[in-house]
Amino acid sequence: IHVEALAVRYDHAAWLDWFDARWPEGTPASDSYRRRIVDGPSYELEQAVRSLLRELELERRGIVTRLEWQLADGDLSDAQRVTLFRVCQEGLNNVVKHANAHSVTIRARASGEQLQLVLEDDGRGLPQSRPQQGYGLLGIRERVQALGGSLQLSCIHGTQLTVNLPSRRREESHD
């Protein structure tokens, strides 16, 4: 099932099916994310990430959050916007479920012809006994690579997930 989902994730209808299976329609998270990302790509990405931080209740869980956002939505394609949101969503879900972290920082910026998103926590990192990535990170890696980008994962002190994407200007010059 996961392999099938990964193979068709870029087909919009199939992706919506995958999204709905994970977050059934009518739940607060589903309705909120769908409005912000799926149905309304013009919604500002920074606002959507701030809402995600609130909805995951990180502060209530004792996880201090910091968001350093220096990306303008006008510089992002719809595909980049959705991909960056999904990276934040998957990374933050992993922090909540696995990291045992006290803090998490998300930094997003444009530098020359690159967009960079860094999500890092001070948790326990990935266990040495489990070097394989889960399906969530595999799906994010495939999404990023489909846009000509790269994903690096470092687990030296906590976990650091770094995504680099070509800027929209660079992406458009290759079309």
Short mmCIF file of C-alpha atoms in Angstrom, two decimals, residues 15-126:
data_model
loop_
_atom_site.label_atom_id
_atom_site.label_comp_id
_atom_site.label_asym_id
_atom_site.label_seq_id
_atom_site.Cartn_x
_atom_site.Cartn_y
_atom_site.Cartn_z
CA TRP A 15 -2.69 12.71 -3.33
CA LEU A 16 -6.01 14.04 -2.03
CA ASP A 17 -7.14 10.44 -1.42
CA TRP A 18 -3.93 9.79 0.53
CA PHE A 19 -4.44 13.01 2.51
CA ASP A 20 -8.08 12.16 3.30
CA ALA A 21 -7.18 8.63 4.41
CA ARG A 22 -4.63 10.04 6.84
CA TRP A 23 -6.77 12.94 8.06
CA PRO A 24 -10.48 12.17 7.50
CA GLU A 25 -12.62 15.06 6.32
CA GLY A 26 -14.51 16.73 9.11
CA THR A 27 -11.69 16.54 11.65
CA PRO A 28 -10.36 19.93 12.75
CA ALA A 29 -6.84 19.22 11.45
CA SER A 30 -8.10 17.99 8.08
CA ASP A 31 -10.42 20.92 7.53
CA SER A 32 -7.75 23.38 8.63
CA TYR A 33 -4.96 21.94 6.45
CA ARG A 34 -7.25 21.46 3.46
CA ARG A 35 -8.37 25.08 3.59
CA ARG A 36 -4.81 26.34 3.92
CA ILE A 37 -2.88 24.11 1.57
CA VAL A 38 -5.02 21.85 -0.61
CA ASP A 39 -7.93 24.12 -1.46
CA GLY A 40 -6.26 27.47 -1.00
CA PRO A 41 -2.66 27.59 -2.16
CA SER A 42 -2.76 31.38 -2.03
CA TYR A 43 -2.89 31.18 1.78
CA GLU A 44 0.47 32.35 3.10
CA LEU A 45 2.78 29.47 3.89
CA GLU A 46 4.24 31.13 6.97
CA GLN A 47 0.72 31.49 8.42
CA ALA A 48 0.00 27.83 7.65
CA VAL A 49 3.18 26.71 9.42
CA ARG A 50 2.34 28.91 12.44
CA SER A 51 -1.11 27.32 12.56
CA LEU A 52 0.46 23.86 12.33
CA LEU A 53 2.69 24.66 15.29
CA ARG A 54 -0.37 25.74 17.31
CA GLU A 55 -2.49 22.75 16.27
CA LEU A 56 0.20 20.24 17.23
CA GLU A 57 0.22 21.89 20.68
CA LEU A 58 4.00 21.74 20.94
CA GLU A 59 4.16 24.35 23.70
CA ARG A 60 1.64 22.36 25.77
CA ARG A 61 3.89 19.32 25.33
CA GLY A 62 6.80 21.31 26.74
CA ILE A 63 8.50 21.88 23.38
CA VAL A 64 9.62 25.47 22.82
CA THR A 65 9.18 26.51 19.19
CA ARG A 66 10.99 29.10 17.13
CA LEU A 67 10.04 30.09 13.59
CA GLU A 68 12.44 32.21 11.49
CA TRP A 69 10.62 32.72 8.18
CA GLN A 70 12.27 34.78 5.46
CA LEU A 71 10.49 33.44 2.37
CA ALA A 72 7.93 35.48 0.47
CA ASP A 73 4.99 33.47 -0.85
CA GLY A 74 5.26 35.27 -4.20
CA ASP A 75 8.68 33.65 -4.68
CA LEU A 76 7.21 30.14 -4.35
CA SER A 77 5.39 27.99 -6.86
CA ASP A 78 2.32 26.10 -5.64
CA ALA A 79 4.32 22.85 -5.72
CA GLN A 80 7.10 24.39 -3.63
CA ARG A 81 4.58 25.80 -1.16
CA VAL A 82 2.87 22.43 -0.67
CA THR A 83 6.19 20.57 -0.45
CA LEU A 84 7.62 22.93 2.16
CA PHE A 85 4.43 22.65 4.21
CA ARG A 86 4.55 18.84 4.03
CA VAL A 87 8.20 18.86 5.13
CA CYS A 88 7.24 20.95 8.17
CA GLN A 89 4.25 18.73 8.87
CA GLU A 90 6.21 15.46 8.66
CA GLY A 91 9.18 16.85 10.58
CA LEU A 92 7.02 18.25 13.38
CA ASN A 93 5.01 15.04 13.61
CA ASN A 94 8.29 13.15 14.03
CA VAL A 95 9.39 15.59 16.75
CA VAL A 96 6.14 14.99 18.65
CA LYS A 97 6.15 11.20 18.22
CA HIS A 98 9.81 10.26 18.47
CA ALA A 99 12.27 13.00 19.44
CA ASN A 100 11.64 13.62 23.14
CA ALA A 101 12.79 17.16 22.33
CA HIS A 102 12.62 20.33 24.43
CA SER A 103 12.87 22.73 21.49
CA VAL A 104 12.39 22.86 17.74
CA THR A 105 13.42 25.56 15.28
CA ILE A 106 12.23 26.05 11.72
CA ARG A 107 14.22 28.38 9.47
CA ALA A 108 13.19 29.23 5.91
CA ARG A 109 15.11 31.55 3.62
CA ALA A 110 16.04 32.28 0.05
CA SER A 111 19.68 32.56 -0.85
CA GLY A 112 20.59 33.28 -4.45
CA GLU A 113 19.00 30.60 -6.59
CA GLN A 114 18.20 28.31 -3.63
CA LEU A 115 15.37 28.06 -1.14
CA GLN A 116 16.31 26.44 2.13
CA LEU A 117 14.18 25.03 4.92
CA VAL A 118 15.84 23.74 8.07
CA LEU A 119 13.91 21.99 10.82
CA GLU A 120 15.98 21.06 13.84
CA ASP A 121 15.29 19.78 17.33
CA ASP A 122 17.35 19.01 20.42
CA GLY A 123 15.87 15.53 20.84
CA ARG A 124 17.45 12.11 20.76
CA GLY A 125 17.87 11.87 16.97
CA LEU A 126 17.26 8.71 14.99
#
